[in-house]
JSON list of C-alpha atoms in Angstrom, two decimals:
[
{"chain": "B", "resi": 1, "resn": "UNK", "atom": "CA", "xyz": [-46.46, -86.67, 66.34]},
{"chain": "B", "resi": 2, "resn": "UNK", "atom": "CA", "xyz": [-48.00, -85.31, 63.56]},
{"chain": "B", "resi": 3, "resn": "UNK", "atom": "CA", "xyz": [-51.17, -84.97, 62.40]},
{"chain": "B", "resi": 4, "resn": "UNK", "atom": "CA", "xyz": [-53.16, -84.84, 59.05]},
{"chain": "B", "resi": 5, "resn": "UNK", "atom": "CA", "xyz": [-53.47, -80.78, 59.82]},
{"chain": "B", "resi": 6, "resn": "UNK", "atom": "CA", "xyz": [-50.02, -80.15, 59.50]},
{"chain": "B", "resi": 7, "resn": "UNK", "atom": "CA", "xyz": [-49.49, -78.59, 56.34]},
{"chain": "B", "resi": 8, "resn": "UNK", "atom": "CA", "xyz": [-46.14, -80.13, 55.62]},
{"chain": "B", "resi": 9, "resn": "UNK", "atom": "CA", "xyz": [-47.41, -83.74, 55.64]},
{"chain": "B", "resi": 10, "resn": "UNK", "atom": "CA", "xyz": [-50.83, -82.93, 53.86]},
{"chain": "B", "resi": 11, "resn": "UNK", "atom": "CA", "xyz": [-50.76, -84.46, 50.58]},
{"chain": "B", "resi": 12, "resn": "UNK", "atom": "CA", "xyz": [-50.46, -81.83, 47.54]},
{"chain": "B", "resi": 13, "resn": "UNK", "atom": "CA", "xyz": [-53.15, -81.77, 44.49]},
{"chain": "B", "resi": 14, "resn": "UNK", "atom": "CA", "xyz": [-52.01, -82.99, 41.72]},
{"chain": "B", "resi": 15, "resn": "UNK", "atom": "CA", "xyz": [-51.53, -79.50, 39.21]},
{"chain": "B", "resi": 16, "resn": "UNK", "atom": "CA", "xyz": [-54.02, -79.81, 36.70]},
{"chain": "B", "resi": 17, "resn": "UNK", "atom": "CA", "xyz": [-51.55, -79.88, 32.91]},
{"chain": "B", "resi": 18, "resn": "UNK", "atom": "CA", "xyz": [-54.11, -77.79, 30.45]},
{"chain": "B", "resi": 19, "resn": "UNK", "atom": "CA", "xyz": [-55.29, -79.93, 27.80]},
{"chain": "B", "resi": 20, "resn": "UNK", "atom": "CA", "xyz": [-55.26, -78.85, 23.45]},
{"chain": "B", "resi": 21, "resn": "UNK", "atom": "CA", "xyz": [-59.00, -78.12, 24.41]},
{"chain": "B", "resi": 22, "resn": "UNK", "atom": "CA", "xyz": [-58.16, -75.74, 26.87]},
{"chain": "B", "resi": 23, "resn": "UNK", "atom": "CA", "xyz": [-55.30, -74.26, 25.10]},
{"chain": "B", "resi": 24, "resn": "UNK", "atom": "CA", "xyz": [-57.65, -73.76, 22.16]},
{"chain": "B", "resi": 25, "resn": "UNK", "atom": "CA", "xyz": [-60.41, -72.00, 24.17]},
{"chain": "B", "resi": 26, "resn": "UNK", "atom": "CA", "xyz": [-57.90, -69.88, 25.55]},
{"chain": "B", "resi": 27, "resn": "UNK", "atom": "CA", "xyz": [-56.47, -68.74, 22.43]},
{"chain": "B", "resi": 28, "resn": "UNK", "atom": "CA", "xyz": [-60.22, -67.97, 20.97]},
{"chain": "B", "resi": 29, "resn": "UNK", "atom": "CA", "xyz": [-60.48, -65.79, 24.38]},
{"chain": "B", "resi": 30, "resn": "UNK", "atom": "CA", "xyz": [-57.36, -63.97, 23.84]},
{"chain": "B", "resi": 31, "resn": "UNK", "atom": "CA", "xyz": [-57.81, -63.23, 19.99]},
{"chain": "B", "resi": 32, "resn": "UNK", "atom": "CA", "xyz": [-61.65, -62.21, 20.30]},
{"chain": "B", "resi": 33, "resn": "UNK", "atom": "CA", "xyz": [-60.44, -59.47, 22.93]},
{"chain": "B", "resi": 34, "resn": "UNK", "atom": "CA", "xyz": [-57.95, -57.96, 21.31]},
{"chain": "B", "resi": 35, "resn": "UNK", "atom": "CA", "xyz": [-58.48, -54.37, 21.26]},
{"chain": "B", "resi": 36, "resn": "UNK", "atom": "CA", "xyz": [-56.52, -54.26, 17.51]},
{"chain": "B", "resi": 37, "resn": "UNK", "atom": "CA", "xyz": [-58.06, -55.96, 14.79]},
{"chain": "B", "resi": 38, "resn": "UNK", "atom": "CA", "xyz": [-56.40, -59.60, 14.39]},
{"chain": "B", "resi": 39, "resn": "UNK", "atom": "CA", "xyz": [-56.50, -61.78, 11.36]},
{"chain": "B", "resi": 40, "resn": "UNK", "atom": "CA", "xyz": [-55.54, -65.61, 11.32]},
{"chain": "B", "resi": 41, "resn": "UNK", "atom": "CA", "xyz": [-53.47, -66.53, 7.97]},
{"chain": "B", "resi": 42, "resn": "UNK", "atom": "CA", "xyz": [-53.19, -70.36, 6.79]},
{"chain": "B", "resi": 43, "resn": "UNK", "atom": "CA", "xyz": [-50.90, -71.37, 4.30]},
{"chain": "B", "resi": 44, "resn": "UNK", "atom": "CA", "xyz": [-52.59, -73.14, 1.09]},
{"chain": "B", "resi": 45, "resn": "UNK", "atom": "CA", "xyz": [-50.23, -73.82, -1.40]},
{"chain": "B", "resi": 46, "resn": "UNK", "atom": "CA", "xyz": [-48.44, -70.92, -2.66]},
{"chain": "B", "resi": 47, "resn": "UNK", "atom": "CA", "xyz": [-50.64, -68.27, -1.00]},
{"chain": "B", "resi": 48, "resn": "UNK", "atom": "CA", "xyz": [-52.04, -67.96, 1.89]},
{"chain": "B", "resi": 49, "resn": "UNK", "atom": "CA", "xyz": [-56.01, -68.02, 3.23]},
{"chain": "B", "resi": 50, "resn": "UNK", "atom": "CA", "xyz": [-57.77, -65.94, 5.51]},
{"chain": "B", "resi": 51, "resn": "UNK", "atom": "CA", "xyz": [-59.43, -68.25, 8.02]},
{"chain": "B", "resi": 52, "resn": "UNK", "atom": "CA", "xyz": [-60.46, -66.10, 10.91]},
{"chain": "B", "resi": 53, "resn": "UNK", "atom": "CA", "xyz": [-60.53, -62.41, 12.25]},
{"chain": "B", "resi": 54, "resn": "UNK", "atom": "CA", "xyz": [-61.72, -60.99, 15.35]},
{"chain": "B", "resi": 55, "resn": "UNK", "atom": "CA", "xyz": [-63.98, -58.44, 16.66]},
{"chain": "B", "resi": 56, "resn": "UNK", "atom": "CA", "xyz": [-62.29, -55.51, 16.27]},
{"chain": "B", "resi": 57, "resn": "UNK", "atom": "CA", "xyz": [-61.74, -56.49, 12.47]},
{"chain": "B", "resi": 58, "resn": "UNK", "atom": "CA", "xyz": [-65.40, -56.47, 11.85]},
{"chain": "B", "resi": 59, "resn": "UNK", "atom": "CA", "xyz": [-65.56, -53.34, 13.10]},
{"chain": "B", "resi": 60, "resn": "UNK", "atom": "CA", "xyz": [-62.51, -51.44, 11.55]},
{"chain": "B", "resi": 61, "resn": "UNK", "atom": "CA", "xyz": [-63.25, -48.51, 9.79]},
{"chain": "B", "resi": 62, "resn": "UNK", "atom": "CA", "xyz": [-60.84, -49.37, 6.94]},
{"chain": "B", "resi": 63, "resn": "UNK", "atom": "CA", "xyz": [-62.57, -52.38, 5.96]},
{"chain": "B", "resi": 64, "resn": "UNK", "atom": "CA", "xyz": [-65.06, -54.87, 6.49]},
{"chain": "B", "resi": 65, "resn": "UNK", "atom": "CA", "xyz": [-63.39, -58.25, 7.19]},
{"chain": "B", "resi": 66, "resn": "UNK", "atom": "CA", "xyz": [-66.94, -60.18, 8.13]},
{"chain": "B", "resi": 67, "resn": "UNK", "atom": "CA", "xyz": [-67.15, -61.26, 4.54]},
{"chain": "B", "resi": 68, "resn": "UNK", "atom": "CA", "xyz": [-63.45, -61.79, 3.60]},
{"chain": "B", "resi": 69, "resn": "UNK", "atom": "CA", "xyz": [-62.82, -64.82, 5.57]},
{"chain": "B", "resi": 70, "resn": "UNK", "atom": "CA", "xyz": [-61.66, -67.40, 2.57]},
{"chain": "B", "resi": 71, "resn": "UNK", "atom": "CA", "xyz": [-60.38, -64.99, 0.29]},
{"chain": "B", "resi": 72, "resn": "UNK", "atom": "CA", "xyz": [-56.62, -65.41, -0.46]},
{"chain": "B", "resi": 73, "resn": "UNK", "atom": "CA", "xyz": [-53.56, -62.47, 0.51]},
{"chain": "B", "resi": 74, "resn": "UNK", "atom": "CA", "xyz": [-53.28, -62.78, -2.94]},
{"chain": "B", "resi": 75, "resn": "UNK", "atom": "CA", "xyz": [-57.09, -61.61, -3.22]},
{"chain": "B", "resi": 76, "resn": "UNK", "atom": "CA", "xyz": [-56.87, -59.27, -0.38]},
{"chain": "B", "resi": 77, "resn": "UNK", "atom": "CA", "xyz": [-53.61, -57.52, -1.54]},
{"chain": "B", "resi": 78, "resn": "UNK", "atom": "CA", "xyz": [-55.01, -56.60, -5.09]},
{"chain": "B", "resi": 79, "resn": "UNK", "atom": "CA", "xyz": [-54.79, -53.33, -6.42]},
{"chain": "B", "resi": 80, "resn": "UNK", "atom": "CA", "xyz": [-53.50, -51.34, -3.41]},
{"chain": "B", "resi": 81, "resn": "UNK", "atom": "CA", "xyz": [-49.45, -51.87, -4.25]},
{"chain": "B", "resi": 82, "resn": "UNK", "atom": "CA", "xyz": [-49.02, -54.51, -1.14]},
{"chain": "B", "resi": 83, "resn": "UNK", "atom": "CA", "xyz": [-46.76, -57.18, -0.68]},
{"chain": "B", "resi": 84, "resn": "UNK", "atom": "CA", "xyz": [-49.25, -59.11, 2.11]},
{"chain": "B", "resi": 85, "resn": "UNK", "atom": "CA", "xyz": [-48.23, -62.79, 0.45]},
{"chain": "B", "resi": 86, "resn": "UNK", "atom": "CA", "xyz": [-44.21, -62.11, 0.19]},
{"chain": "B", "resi": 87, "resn": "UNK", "atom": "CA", "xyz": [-44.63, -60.90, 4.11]},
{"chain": "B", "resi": 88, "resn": "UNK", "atom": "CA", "xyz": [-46.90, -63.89, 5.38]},
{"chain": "B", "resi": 89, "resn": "UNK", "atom": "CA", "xyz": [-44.76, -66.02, 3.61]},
{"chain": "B", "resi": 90, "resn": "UNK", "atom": "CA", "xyz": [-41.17, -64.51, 5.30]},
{"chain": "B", "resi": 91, "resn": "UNK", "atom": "CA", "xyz": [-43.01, -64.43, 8.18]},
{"chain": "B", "resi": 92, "resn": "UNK", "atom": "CA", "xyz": [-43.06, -68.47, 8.04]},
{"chain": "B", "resi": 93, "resn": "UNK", "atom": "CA", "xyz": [-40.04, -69.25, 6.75]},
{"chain": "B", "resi": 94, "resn": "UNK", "atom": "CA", "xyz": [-38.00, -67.56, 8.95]},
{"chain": "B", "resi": 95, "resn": "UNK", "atom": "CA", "xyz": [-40.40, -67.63, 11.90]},
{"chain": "B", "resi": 96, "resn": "UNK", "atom": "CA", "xyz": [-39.95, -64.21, 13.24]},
{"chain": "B", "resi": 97, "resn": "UNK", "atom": "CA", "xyz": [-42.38, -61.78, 13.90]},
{"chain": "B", "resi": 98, "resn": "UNK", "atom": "CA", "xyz": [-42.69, -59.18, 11.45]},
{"chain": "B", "resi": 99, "resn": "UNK", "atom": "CA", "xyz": [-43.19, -55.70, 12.31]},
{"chain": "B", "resi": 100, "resn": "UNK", "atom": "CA", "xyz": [-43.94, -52.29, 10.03]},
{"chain": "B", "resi": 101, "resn": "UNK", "atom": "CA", "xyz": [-46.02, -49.30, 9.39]},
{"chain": "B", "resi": 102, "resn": "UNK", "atom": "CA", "xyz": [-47.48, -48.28, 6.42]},
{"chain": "B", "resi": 103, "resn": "UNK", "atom": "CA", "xyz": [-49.58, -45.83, 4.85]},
{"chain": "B", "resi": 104, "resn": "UNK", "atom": "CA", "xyz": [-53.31, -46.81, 3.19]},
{"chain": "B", "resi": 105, "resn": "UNK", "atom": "CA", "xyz": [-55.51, -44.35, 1.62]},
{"chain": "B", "resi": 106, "resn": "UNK", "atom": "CA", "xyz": [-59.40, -45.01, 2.01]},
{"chain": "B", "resi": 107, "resn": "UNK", "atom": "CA", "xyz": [-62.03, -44.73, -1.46]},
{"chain": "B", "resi": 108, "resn": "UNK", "atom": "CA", "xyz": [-62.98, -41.17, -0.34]},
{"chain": "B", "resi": 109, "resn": "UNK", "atom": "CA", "xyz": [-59.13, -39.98, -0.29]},
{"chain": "B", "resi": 110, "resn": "UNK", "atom": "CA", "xyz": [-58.39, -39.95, 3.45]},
{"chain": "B", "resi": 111, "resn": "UNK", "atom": "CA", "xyz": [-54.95, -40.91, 4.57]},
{"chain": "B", "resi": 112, "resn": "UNK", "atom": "CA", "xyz": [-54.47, -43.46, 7.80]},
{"chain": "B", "resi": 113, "resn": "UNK", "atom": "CA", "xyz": [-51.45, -45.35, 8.74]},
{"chain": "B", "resi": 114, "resn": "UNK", "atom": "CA", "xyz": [-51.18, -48.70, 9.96]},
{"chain": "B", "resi": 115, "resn": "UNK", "atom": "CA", "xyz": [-48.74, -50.40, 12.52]},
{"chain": "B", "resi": 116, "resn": "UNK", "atom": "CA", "xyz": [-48.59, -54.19, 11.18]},
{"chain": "B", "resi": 117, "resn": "UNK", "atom": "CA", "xyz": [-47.93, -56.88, 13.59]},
{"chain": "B", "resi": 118, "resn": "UNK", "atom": "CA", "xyz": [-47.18, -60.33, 11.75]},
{"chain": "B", "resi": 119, "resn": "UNK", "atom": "CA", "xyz": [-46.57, -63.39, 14.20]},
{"chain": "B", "resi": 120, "resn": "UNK", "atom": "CA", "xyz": [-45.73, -67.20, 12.76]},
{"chain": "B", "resi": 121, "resn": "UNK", "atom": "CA", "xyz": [-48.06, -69.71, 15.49]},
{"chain": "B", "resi": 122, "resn": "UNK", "atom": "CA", "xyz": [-46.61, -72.79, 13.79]},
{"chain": "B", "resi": 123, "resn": "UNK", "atom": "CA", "xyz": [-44.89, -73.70, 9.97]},
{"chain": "B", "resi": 124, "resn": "UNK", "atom": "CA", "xyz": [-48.17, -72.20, 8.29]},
{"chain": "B", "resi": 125, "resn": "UNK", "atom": "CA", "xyz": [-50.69, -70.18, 10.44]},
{"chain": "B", "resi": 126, "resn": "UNK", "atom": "CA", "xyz": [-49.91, -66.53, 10.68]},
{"chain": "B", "resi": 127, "resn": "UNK", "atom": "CA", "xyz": [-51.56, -63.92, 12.89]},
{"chain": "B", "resi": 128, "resn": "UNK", "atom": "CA", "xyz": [-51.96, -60.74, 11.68]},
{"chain": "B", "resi": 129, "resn": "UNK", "atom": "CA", "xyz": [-52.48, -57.54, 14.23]},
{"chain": "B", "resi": 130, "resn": "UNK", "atom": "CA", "xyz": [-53.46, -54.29, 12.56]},
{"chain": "B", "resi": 131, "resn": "UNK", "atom": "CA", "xyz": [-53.95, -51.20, 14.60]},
{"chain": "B", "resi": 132, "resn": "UNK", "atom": "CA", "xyz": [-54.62, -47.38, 13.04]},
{"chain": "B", "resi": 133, "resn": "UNK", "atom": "CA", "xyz": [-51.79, -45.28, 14.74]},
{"chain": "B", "resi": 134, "resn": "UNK", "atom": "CA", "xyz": [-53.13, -42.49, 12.58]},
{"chain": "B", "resi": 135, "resn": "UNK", "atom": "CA", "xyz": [-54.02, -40.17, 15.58]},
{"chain": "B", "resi": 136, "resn": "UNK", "atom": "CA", "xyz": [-50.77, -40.92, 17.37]},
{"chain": "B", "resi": 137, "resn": "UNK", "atom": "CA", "xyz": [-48.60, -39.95, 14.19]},
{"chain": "B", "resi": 138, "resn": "UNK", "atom": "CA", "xyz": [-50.59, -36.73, 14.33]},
{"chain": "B", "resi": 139, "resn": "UNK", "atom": "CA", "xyz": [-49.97, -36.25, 17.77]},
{"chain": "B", "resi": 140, "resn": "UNK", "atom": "CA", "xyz": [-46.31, -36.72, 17.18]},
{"chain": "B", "resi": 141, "resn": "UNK", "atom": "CA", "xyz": [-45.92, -34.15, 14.25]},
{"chain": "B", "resi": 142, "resn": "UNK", "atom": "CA", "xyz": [-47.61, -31.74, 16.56]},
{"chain": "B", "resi": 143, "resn": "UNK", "atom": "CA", "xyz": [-45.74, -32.22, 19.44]},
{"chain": "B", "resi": 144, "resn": "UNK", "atom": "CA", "xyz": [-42.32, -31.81, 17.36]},
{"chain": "B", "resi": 145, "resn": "UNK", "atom": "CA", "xyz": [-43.82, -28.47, 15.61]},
{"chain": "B", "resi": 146, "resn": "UNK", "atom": "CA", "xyz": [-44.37, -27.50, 18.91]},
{"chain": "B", "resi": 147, "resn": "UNK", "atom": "CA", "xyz": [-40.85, -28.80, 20.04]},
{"chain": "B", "resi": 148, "resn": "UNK", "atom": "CA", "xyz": [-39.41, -26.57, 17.26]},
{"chain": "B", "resi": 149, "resn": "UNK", "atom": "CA", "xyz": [-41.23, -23.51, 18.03]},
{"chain": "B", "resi": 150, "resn": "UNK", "atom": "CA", "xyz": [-40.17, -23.43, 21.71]},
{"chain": "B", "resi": 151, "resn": "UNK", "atom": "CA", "xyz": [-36.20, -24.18, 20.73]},
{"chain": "B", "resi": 152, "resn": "UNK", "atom": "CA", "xyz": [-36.68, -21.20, 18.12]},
{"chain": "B", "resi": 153, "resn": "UNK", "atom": "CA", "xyz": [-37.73, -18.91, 21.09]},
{"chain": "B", "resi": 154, "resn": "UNK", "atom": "CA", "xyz": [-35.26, -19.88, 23.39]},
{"chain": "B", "resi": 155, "resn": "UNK", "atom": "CA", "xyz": [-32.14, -19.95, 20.96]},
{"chain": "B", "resi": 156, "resn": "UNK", "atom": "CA", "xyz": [-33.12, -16.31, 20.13]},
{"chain": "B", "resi": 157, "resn": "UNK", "atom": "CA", "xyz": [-33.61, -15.15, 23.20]},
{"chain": "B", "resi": 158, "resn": "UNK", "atom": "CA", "xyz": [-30.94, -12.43, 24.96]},
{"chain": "B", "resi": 159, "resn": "UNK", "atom": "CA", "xyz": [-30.83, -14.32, 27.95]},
{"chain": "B", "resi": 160, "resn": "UNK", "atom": "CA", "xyz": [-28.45, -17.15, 28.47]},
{"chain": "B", "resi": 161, "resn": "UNK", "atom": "CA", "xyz": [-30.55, -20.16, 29.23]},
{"chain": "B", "resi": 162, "resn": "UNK", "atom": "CA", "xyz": [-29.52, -23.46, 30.30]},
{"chain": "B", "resi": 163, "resn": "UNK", "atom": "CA", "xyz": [-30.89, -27.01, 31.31]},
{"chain": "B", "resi": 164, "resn": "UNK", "atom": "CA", "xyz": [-29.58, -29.13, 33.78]},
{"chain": "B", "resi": 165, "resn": "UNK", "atom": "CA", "xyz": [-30.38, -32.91, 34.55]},
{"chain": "B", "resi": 166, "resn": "UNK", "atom": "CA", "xyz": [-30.92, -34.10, 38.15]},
{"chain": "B", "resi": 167, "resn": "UNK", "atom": "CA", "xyz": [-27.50, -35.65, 37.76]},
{"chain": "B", "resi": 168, "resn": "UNK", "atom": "CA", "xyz": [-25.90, -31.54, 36.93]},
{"chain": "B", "resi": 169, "resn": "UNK", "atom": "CA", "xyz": [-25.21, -32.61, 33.64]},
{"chain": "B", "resi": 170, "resn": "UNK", "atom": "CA", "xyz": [-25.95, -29.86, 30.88]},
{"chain": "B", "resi": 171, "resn": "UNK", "atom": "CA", "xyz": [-28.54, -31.22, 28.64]},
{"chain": "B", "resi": 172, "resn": "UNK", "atom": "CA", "xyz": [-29.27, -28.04, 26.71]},
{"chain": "B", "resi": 173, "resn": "UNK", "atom": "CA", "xyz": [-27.51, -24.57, 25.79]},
{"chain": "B", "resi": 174, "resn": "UNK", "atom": "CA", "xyz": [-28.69, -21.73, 24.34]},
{"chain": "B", "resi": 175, "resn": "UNK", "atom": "CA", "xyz": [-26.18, -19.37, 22.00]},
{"chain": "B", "resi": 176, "resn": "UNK", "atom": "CA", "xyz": [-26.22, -16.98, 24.09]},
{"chain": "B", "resi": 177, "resn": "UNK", "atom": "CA", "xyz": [-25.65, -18.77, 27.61]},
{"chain": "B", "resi": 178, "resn": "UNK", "atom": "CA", "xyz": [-22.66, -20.66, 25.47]},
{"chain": "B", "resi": 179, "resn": "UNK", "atom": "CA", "xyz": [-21.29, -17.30, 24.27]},
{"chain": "B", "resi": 180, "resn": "UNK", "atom": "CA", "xyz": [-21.37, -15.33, 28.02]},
{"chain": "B", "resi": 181, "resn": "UNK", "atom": "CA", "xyz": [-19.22, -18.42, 29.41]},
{"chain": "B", "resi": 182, "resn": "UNK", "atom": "CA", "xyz": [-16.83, -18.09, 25.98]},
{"chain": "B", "resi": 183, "resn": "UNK", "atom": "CA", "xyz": [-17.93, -21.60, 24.57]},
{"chain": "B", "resi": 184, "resn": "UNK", "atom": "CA", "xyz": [-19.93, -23.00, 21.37]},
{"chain": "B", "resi": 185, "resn": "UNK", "atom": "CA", "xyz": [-23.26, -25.12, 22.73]},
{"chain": "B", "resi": 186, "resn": "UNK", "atom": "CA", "xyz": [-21.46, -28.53, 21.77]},
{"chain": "B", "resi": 187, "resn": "UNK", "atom": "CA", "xyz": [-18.77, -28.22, 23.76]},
{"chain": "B", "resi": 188, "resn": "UNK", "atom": "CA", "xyz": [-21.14, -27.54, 27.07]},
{"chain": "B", "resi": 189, "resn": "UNK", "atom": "CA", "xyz": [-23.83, -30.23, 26.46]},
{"chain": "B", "resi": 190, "resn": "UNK", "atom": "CA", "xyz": [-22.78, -33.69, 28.33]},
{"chain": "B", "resi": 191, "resn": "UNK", "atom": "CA", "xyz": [-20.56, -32.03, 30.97]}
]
């Protein structure tokens, strides 16, 4: 006999379906905390408006978005050479999200570059996520200076010098190493 303790005949909650409400609130959460500066896009007849931006828009140091809510990408884009209205609008149409980099140079000269996140929500609100990748660009040319330098040193050194991969496949070949075991470096990295 079983009683109401038994798991298996206890009746289950009913699972709570979120309502718009709750889906809204969420969304406000989510966009207020993103670390990149976010931008909401609404379509208004052949342009499109700025109707919201986030935290971290008000506080990027390429510009201050607390005032531009209401201005147009046609506004916005104005005199720095971008195409902001043609890639809200593709953005729509073919509801994909839109990705690129690009380069923007402040009033007082200073180069940053941009990674450019565009992502449709419905037929005519677009999100916009902007995030400086300046530093990591930087980080990358070093690294691949450095990169460089080291392959310089080791392709004129007198000492054969190979690398191996946990698998014994040759990954790298110096000249030299290639020319001791009477082969060019192509034909010994893979095998």
């Amino acid at each position: 006999m079983a009683t109401s303790l038994d798991p298996s005949r206890q009746k289950r909650p009913a699972v709570d379906t979120p309502t718009p409400l709750d889906d809204v609130n969420l969304f406000r959460t989510h966009f207020e905390h993103l670390l990149c500066a976010a931008y909401l896009f609404r379509r208004s007849a052949d342009d499109f408006v700025l109707v919201a931006c986030n935290r971290a828009a008000t506080d990027f140091p390429l510009g201050d978005a607390a005032g531009r809510p209401g201005m147009s990408a046609r506004q916005l884009a104005a005199g720095n050479d971008s195409d902001l209205l043609d890639e809200l609008a593709d953005c729509v149409a073919r509801g994909v999200v839109k990705k690129r980099q690009i380069e923007r140079r402040s009033a007082d000269g200073a180069r940053s570059h941009l990674a450019l996140q565009m992502v449709p929500l419905s037929s005519d609100i677009v999100a916009l996520h902007v995030d400086d990748v300046s530093q990591q660009r930087r980080i990358d040319a070093s690294l691949r200076a450095s990169e460089r330098k080291y392959r310089t040193m080791i392709d004129a050194a007198h000492e054969g010098i190979c690398s191996v991969d946990s698998a014994g496949v040759i990954t790298y070949v110096n000249q030299r190493a290639a020319a001791m075991l009477g082969y060019e470096p192509i034909e010994m990295v893979g095998r």
